[in-house]
XYZ file of C-alpha atoms in Angstrom:
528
model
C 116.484 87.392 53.794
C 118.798 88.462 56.486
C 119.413 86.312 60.016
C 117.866 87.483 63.090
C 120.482 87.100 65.699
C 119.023 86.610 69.087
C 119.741 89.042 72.504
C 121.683 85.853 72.977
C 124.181 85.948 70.248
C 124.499 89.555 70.654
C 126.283 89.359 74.114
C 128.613 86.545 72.845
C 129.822 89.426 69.838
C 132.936 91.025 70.751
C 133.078 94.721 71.045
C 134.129 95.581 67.419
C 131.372 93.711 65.702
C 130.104 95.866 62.993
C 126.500 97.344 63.288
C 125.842 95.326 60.234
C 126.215 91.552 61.530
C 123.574 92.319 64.499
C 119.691 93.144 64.627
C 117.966 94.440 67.826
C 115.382 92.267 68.799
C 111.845 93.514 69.974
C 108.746 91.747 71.298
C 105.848 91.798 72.992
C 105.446 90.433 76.025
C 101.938 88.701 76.827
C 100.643 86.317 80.274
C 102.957 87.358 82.859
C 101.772 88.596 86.388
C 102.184 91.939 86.720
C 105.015 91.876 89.748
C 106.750 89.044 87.998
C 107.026 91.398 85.050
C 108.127 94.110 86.813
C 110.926 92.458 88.238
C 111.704 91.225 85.097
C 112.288 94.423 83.518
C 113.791 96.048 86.469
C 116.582 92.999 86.871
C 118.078 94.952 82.703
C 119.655 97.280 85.718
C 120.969 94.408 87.620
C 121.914 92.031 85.215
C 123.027 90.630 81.992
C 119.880 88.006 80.970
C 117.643 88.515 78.413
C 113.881 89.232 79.459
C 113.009 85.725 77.996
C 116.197 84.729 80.587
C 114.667 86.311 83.076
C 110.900 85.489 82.686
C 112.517 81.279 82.492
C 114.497 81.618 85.875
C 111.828 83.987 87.958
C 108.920 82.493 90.365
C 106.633 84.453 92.987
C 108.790 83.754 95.203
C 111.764 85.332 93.497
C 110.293 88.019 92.628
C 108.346 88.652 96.210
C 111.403 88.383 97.433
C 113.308 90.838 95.087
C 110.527 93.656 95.522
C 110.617 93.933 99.456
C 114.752 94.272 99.610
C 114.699 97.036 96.504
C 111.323 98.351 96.678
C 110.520 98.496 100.227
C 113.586 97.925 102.004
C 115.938 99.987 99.206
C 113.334 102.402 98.338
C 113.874 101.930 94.703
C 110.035 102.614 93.897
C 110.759 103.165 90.139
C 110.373 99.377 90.255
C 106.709 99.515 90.930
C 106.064 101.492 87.354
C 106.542 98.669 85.804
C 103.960 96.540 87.145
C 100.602 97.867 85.237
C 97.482 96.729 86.956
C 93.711 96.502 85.305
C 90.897 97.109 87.810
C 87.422 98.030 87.742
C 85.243 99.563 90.157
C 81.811 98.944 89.858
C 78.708 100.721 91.863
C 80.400 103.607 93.213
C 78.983 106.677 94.010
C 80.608 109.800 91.328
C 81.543 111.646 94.155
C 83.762 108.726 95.064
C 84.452 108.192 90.991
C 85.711 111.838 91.013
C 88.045 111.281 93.920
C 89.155 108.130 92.215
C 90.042 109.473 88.858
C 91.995 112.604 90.810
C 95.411 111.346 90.190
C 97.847 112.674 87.747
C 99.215 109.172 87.059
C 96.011 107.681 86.351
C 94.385 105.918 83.062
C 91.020 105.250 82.904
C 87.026 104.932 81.708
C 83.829 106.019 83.765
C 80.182 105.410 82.679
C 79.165 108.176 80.292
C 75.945 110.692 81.908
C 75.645 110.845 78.293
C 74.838 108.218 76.274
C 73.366 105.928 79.699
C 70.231 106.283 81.511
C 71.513 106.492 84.545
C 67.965 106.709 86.778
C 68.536 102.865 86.260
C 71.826 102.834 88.094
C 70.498 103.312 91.555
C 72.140 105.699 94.661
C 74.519 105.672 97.439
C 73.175 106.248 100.807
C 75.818 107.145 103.538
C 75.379 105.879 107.087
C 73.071 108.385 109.046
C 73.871 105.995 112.227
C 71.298 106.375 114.445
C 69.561 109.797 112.661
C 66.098 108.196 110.907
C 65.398 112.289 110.269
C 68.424 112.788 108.724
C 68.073 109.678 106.665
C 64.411 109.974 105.594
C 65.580 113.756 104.423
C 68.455 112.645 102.387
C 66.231 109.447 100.402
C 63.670 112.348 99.701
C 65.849 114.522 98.540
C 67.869 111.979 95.866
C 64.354 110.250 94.806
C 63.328 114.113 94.311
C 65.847 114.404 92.085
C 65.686 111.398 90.293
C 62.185 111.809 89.294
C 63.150 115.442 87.774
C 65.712 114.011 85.820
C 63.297 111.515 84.589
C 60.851 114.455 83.966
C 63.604 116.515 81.762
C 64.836 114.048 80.028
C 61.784 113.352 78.478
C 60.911 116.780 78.144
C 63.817 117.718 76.542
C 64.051 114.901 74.394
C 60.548 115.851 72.798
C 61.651 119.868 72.576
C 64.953 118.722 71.095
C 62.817 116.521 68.832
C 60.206 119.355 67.486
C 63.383 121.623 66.433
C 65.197 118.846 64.574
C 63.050 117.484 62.106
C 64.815 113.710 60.964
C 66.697 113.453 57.881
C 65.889 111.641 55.304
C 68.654 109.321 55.431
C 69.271 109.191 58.941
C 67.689 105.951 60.345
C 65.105 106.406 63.273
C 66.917 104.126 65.720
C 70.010 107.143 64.803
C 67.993 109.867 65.347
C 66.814 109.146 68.777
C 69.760 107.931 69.961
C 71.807 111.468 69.167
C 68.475 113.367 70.765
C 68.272 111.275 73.575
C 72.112 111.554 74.253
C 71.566 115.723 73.595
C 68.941 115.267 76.330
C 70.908 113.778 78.288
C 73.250 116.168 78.573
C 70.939 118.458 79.617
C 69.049 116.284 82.916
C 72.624 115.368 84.072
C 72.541 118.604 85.749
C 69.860 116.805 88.166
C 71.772 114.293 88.862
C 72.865 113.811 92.780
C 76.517 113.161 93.095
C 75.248 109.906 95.223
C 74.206 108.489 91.619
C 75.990 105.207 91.108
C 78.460 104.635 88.476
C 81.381 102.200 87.561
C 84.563 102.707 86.317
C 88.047 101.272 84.910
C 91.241 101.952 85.492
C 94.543 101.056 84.224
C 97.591 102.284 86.627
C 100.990 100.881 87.648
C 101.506 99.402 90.948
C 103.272 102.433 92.608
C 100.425 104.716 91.533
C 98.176 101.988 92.796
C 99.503 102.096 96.339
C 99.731 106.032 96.208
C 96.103 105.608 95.212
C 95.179 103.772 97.773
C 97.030 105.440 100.808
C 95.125 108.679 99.378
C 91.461 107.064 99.131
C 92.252 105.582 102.841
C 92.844 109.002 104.465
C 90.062 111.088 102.856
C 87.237 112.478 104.897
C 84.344 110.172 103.799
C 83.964 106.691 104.791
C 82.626 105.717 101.239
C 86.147 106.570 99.860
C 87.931 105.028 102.365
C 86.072 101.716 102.053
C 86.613 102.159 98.499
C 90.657 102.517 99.346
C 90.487 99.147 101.390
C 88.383 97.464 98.684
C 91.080 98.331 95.975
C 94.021 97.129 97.936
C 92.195 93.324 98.740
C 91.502 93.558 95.059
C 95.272 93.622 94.458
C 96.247 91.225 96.870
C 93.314 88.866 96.560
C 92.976 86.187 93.176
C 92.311 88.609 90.691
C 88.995 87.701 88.261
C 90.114 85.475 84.917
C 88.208 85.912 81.667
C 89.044 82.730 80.579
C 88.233 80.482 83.443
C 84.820 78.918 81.882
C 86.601 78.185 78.977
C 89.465 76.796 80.538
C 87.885 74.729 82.930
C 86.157 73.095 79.886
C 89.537 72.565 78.178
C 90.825 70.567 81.650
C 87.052 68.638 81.594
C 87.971 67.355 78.094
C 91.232 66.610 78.676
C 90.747 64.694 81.898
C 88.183 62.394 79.726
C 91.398 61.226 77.887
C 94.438 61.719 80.601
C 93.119 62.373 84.622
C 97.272 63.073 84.671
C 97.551 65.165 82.286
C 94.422 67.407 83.325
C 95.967 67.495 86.449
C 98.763 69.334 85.540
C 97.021 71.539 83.236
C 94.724 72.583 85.490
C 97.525 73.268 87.873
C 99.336 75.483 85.243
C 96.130 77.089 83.489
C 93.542 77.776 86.328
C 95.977 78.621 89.295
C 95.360 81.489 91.059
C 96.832 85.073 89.965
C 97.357 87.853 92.145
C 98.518 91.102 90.790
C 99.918 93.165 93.284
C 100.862 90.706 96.200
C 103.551 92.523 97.688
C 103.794 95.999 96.369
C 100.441 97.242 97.963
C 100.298 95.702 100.762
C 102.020 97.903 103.181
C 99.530 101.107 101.579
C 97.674 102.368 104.472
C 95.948 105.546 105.466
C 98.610 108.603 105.024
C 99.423 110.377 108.399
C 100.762 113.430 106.803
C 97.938 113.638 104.314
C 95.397 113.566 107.231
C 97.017 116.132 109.818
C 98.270 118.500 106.950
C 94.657 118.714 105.511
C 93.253 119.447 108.871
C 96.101 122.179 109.593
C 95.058 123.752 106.755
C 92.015 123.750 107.205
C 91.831 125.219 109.922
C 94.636 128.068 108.693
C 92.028 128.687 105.874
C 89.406 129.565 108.178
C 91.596 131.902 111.051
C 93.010 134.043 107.959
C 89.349 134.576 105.850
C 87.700 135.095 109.369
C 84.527 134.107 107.320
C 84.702 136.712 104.597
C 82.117 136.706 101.957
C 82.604 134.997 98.864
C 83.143 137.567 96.612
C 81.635 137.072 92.603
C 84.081 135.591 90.222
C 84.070 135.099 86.358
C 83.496 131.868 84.957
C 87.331 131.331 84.045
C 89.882 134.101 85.596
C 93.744 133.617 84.085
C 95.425 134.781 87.276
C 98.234 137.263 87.125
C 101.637 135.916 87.974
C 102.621 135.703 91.440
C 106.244 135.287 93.656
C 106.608 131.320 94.144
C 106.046 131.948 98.260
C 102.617 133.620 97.576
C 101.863 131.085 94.724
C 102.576 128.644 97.301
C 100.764 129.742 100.361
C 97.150 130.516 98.394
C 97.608 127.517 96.389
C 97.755 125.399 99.990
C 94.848 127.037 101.097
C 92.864 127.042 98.243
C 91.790 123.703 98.286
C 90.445 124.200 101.845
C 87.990 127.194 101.565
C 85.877 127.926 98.451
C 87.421 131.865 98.095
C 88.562 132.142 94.490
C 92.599 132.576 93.815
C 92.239 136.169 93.534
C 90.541 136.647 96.425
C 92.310 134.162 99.223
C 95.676 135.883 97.218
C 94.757 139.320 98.194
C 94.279 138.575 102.128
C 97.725 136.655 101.693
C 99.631 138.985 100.293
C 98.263 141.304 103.031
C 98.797 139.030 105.784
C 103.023 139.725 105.891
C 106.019 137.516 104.856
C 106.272 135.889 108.525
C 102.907 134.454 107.819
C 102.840 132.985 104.709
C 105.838 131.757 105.621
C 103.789 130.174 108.387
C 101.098 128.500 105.815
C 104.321 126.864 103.665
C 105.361 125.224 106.721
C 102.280 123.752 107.533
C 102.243 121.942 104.156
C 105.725 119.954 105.070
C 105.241 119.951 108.782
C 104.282 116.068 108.783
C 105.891 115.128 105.541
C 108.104 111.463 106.237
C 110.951 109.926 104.402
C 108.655 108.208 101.859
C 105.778 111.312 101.032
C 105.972 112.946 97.814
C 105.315 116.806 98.107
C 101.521 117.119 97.660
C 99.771 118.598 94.824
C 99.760 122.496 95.842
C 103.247 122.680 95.822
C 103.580 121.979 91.983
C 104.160 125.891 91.644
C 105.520 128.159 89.014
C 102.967 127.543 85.899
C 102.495 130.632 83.575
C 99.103 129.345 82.683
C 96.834 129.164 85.980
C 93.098 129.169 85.579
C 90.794 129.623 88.551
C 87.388 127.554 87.004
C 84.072 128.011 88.303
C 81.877 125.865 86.663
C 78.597 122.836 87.400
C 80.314 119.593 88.701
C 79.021 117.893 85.250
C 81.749 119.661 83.298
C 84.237 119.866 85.815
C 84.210 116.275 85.240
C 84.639 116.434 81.999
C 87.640 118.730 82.044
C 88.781 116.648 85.319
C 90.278 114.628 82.710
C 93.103 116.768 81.467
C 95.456 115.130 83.519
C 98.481 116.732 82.028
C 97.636 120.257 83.936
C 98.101 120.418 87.796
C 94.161 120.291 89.568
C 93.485 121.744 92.735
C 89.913 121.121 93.547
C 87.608 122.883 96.243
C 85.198 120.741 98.160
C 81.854 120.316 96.582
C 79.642 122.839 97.952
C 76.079 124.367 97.390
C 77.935 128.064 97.859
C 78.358 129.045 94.388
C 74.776 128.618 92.708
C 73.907 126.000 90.165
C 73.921 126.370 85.900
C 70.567 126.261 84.337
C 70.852 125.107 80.746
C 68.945 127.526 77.931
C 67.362 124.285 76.442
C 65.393 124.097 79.971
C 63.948 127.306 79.525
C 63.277 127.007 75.796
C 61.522 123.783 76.574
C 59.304 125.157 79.388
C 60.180 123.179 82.293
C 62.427 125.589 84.005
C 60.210 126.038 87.021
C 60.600 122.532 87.892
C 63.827 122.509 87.371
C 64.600 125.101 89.571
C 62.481 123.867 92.003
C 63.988 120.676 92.360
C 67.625 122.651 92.752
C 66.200 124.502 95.453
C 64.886 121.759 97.294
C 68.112 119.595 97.107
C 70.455 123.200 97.984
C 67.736 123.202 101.333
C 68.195 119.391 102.077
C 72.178 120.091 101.660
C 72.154 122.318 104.193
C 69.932 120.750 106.422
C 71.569 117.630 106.371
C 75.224 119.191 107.100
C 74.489 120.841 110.517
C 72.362 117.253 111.226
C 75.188 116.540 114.114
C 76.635 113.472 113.184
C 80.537 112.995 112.837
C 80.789 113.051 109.206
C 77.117 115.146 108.621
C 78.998 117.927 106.103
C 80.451 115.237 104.137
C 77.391 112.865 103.979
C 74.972 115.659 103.007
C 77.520 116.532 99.856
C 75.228 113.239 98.301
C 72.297 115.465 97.480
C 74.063 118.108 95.662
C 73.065 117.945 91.674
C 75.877 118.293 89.109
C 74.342 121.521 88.551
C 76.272 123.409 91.414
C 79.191 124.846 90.359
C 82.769 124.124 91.789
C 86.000 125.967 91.839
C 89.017 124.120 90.369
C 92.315 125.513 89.643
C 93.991 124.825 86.904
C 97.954 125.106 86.516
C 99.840 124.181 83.482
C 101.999 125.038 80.445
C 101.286 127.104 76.595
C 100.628 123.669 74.779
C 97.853 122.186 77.516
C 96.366 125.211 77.429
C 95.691 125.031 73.452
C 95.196 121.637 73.632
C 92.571 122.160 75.974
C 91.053 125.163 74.487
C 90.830 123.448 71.143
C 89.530 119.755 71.802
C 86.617 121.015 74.394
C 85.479 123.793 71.993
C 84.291 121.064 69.235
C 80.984 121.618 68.174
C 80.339 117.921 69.493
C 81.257 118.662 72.891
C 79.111 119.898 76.096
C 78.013 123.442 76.172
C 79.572 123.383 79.879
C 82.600 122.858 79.063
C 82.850 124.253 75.549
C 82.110 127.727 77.137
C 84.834 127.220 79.649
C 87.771 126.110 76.932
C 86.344 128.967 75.208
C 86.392 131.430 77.878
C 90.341 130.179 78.258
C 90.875 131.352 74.680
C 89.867 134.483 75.307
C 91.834 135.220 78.752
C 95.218 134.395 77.159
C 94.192 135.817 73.918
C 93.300 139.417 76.012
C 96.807 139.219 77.848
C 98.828 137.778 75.380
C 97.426 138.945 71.774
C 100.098 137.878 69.679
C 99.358 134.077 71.011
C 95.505 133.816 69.907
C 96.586 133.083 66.338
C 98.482 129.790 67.654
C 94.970 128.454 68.781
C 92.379 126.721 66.716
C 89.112 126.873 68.460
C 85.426 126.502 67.489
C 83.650 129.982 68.174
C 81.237 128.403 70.668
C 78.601 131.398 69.386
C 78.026 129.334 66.105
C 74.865 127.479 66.259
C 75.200 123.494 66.320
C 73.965 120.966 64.255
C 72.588 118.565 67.133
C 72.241 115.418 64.827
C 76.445 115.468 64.659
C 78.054 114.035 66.942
């Protein structure tokens, strides 16, 4: 058996030494906080130890000390990558999940609409201050809805159940699980974007305070608790899995040595926080907040309140200059006009103008802000999506593509599923849609300060939102073939689908690359 020379032995070893007397060494590395860690790995830039060296020699303090001259002080904010942070966010509204999970740099888990009841999870209710109307409306409104998607669940569970008679060898607990899950998938569409759900995330400590500066600044006081909650959770004693057990380890112990438990309790049960320093200073964004209200307000003087015009499920835009890519993209996200059509009054409005628009996206930009999202320009693939807010979050996922999202908005209409229809319940469910789409509106133009983004609660999954979606030849197969799996969600199966056949129309000598499921094939609803 050969020696295993340590990192040790290898710096000692004079330049000549053959390839053939050394070994590189590689481990894991497992307990360290996750700033003491990152300092560790940053100091193979700024010095010669080993990481075991380094991990021997470093405290808190060190490393507290370390991250506010380089990371803060230096700017070197590569540092902060290295530091990867577990968190989970329990009893948030999925409007608040969906702002949450909108970061490119982002790993994570949310409850799943479709294998969860989620009538049991309970609602967010946004403070109507002093407006009992406005209040009383909005409670009607989600209960409404909760009670239809109690109603088609059911429903649809039985219809689902009457076409798909149980195989022989399928257990019964099997079969009603894969129905109920189908059904599912169908009363989602019901449910209010106030619907609480939980989530986990796993994201380095520079995305982390990126994350939180964003969540701080946005316009609705649920996210921006939510950004204040997630910083206190990184600077605060983070939750340990092991404490029970380890505090009955130190009990024992103590019955033989009070000394000794002493210590160990010291060493095993101290307090760990994970991001102490490098999130502290992550407050509400300045240029974030005045850029999204210049544009705003650009969005509306140029469309002077122009219809919406109709727009195709999935539209592959044509290719544009970078300056008009640019200035729609900026506005886009502030109006819900589809590409084409905010393009077209762009292109019309004159060079000097859009000019104008491009500007306003850097006008408050600092020495520390990144660019912002609408300026990651020059994709060949861009896809303006309108589809029901239960798929988009499904495809909200692809975090490989660049997102720009619309507000949520009753505007567009809502999906109706086929299986509603088929299993005669479509005038409720309609009904119910109509009644929420009247509370919405209602509830926006109630007067309060934040009354447009408090009434965007009631709106069902069903409504549709516009997302665009930039990015390269292998995301969009990638795309196009995982969501078109016979497994998948009809929502979103018909959009990957409809993506195959827009670059398939413009670029035929491409379709043969993809591998989709024709989504025209009937399903087998007992595979999952």
């Amino acid at each position: 058996m050969s020696e295993v020379i340590s990192t040790d032995a290898i710096s000692s070893h004079p330049a000549s030494t053959p390839a053939s007397e050394t070994s590189v060494e590689v481990f894991a590395v497992y307990g360290v906080e996750p700033e003491i860690q990152a300092y560790a790995m940053a100091k193979y830039s700024r010095s010669s130890l080993s990481m075991k060296e380094s991990l021997k020699e470093i405290t808190q303090q060190k490393a507290e000390k370390f991250l506010n001259t380089f990371y803060f002080q230096y700017g070197h904010r590569s540092i902060a990558d290295l530091a990867h942070i577990a968190l989970a966010i329990e009893r948030l509204s999925i409007l608040a999940a969906i702002v949450v999970a909108d970061e490119q740099r982002w790993d994570g888990q949310e409850r799943s609409t479709r294998y969860q009841d989620f009538r049991k999870s309970g609602y967010y209710t946004p403070s109507f201050e002093n407006d009992a109307p406005s209040r009383t409306l909005y409670r009607e409104t989600i209960e409404s809805l909760f009670t239809a998607y109690d109603k088609v669940s059911q429903r649809t569970f039985e219809y689902l159940a009457s076409i798909t008679p149980r195989p022989s060898e399928m257990k019964p607990e099997a079969y009603e699980r894969t129905l109920r899950a189908r059904a599912f998938d169908i009363s989602r569409y019901l449910l209010p974007l106030a619907t609480n759900t939980s989530l986990g995330e796993i994201v380095n400590a520079r995305t982390l305070e990126t994350q939180v500066a964003h969540l701080l600044s946005q316009p609705h006081k649920e996210v921006r608790d939510l950004g204040a909650l997630l910083k206190q959770a990184a600077i605060s004693p983070a939750y340990n899995a092991n404490e029970e057990s380890l505090r009955a380890l130190v009990a024992e112990i103590r019955a033989v040595s009070p000394e000794i438990a002493d210590r160990a309790e010291r060493e095993l049960l101290r307090e760990v926080r994970v991001a102490p320093t490098l999130v502290k200073y992550a407050d509400p964004n300045r240029y974030e907040i005045e850029t999204r209200r210049e544009l705003q307000q650009a969005a509306a003087e140029l469309m002077r309140d122009a219809g919406i015009e109709p727009a195709p499920l999935v539209d592959l835009v044509d290719n544009d200059s970078i300056e008009i890519e640019l200035a729609t993209t900026l506005l886009y996200g502030h109006c819900h006009y589809s590409y084409r059509q905010l393009r077209k009054t762009i292109e019309a409005s004159g060079d000097a103008r859009r000019r104008e628009i491009i500007d306003l996206g850097l006008r408050h930009r600092g020495s520390h802000d990144e660019m912002p999202r609408p300026f990651s320009a020059g994709q060949q693939f861009r896809f303006d999506i309108l589809m029901d807010i239960g798929g988009f979050r499904d495809m909200h996922r692809h975090r490989r593509c660049v997102q720009i999202m619309q507000d949520f908005s009753t505007a567009h209409g809502f999906d109706t599923p086929p299986e509603v229809e088929a299993a005669g319940i479509r005038p409720d469910y309609e009904a119910a849609m109509k009644r929420a789409q009247t509370a919405v509106q209602k509830l926006s133009v109630a007067g309060s300060e934040e009354a447009a983004q408090n009434a965007q609660y009631a709106i069902p999954l069903a409504f549709r939102k516009r997302t665009l979606f930039k990015m390269d030849f292998a995301e969009g197969v990638y795309i196009s073939e995982l969501r078109t799996t016979p497994a998948g969600h009809t929502s979103y199966r018909n959009v990957a689908y409809a993506m195959y056949e827009a670059v398939a129309a413009k670029y035929p000598a491409l379709a043969k690359y993809f591998r989709v499921h024709d989504v025209r094939e009937p399903v087998d609803l007992l595979k999952r």
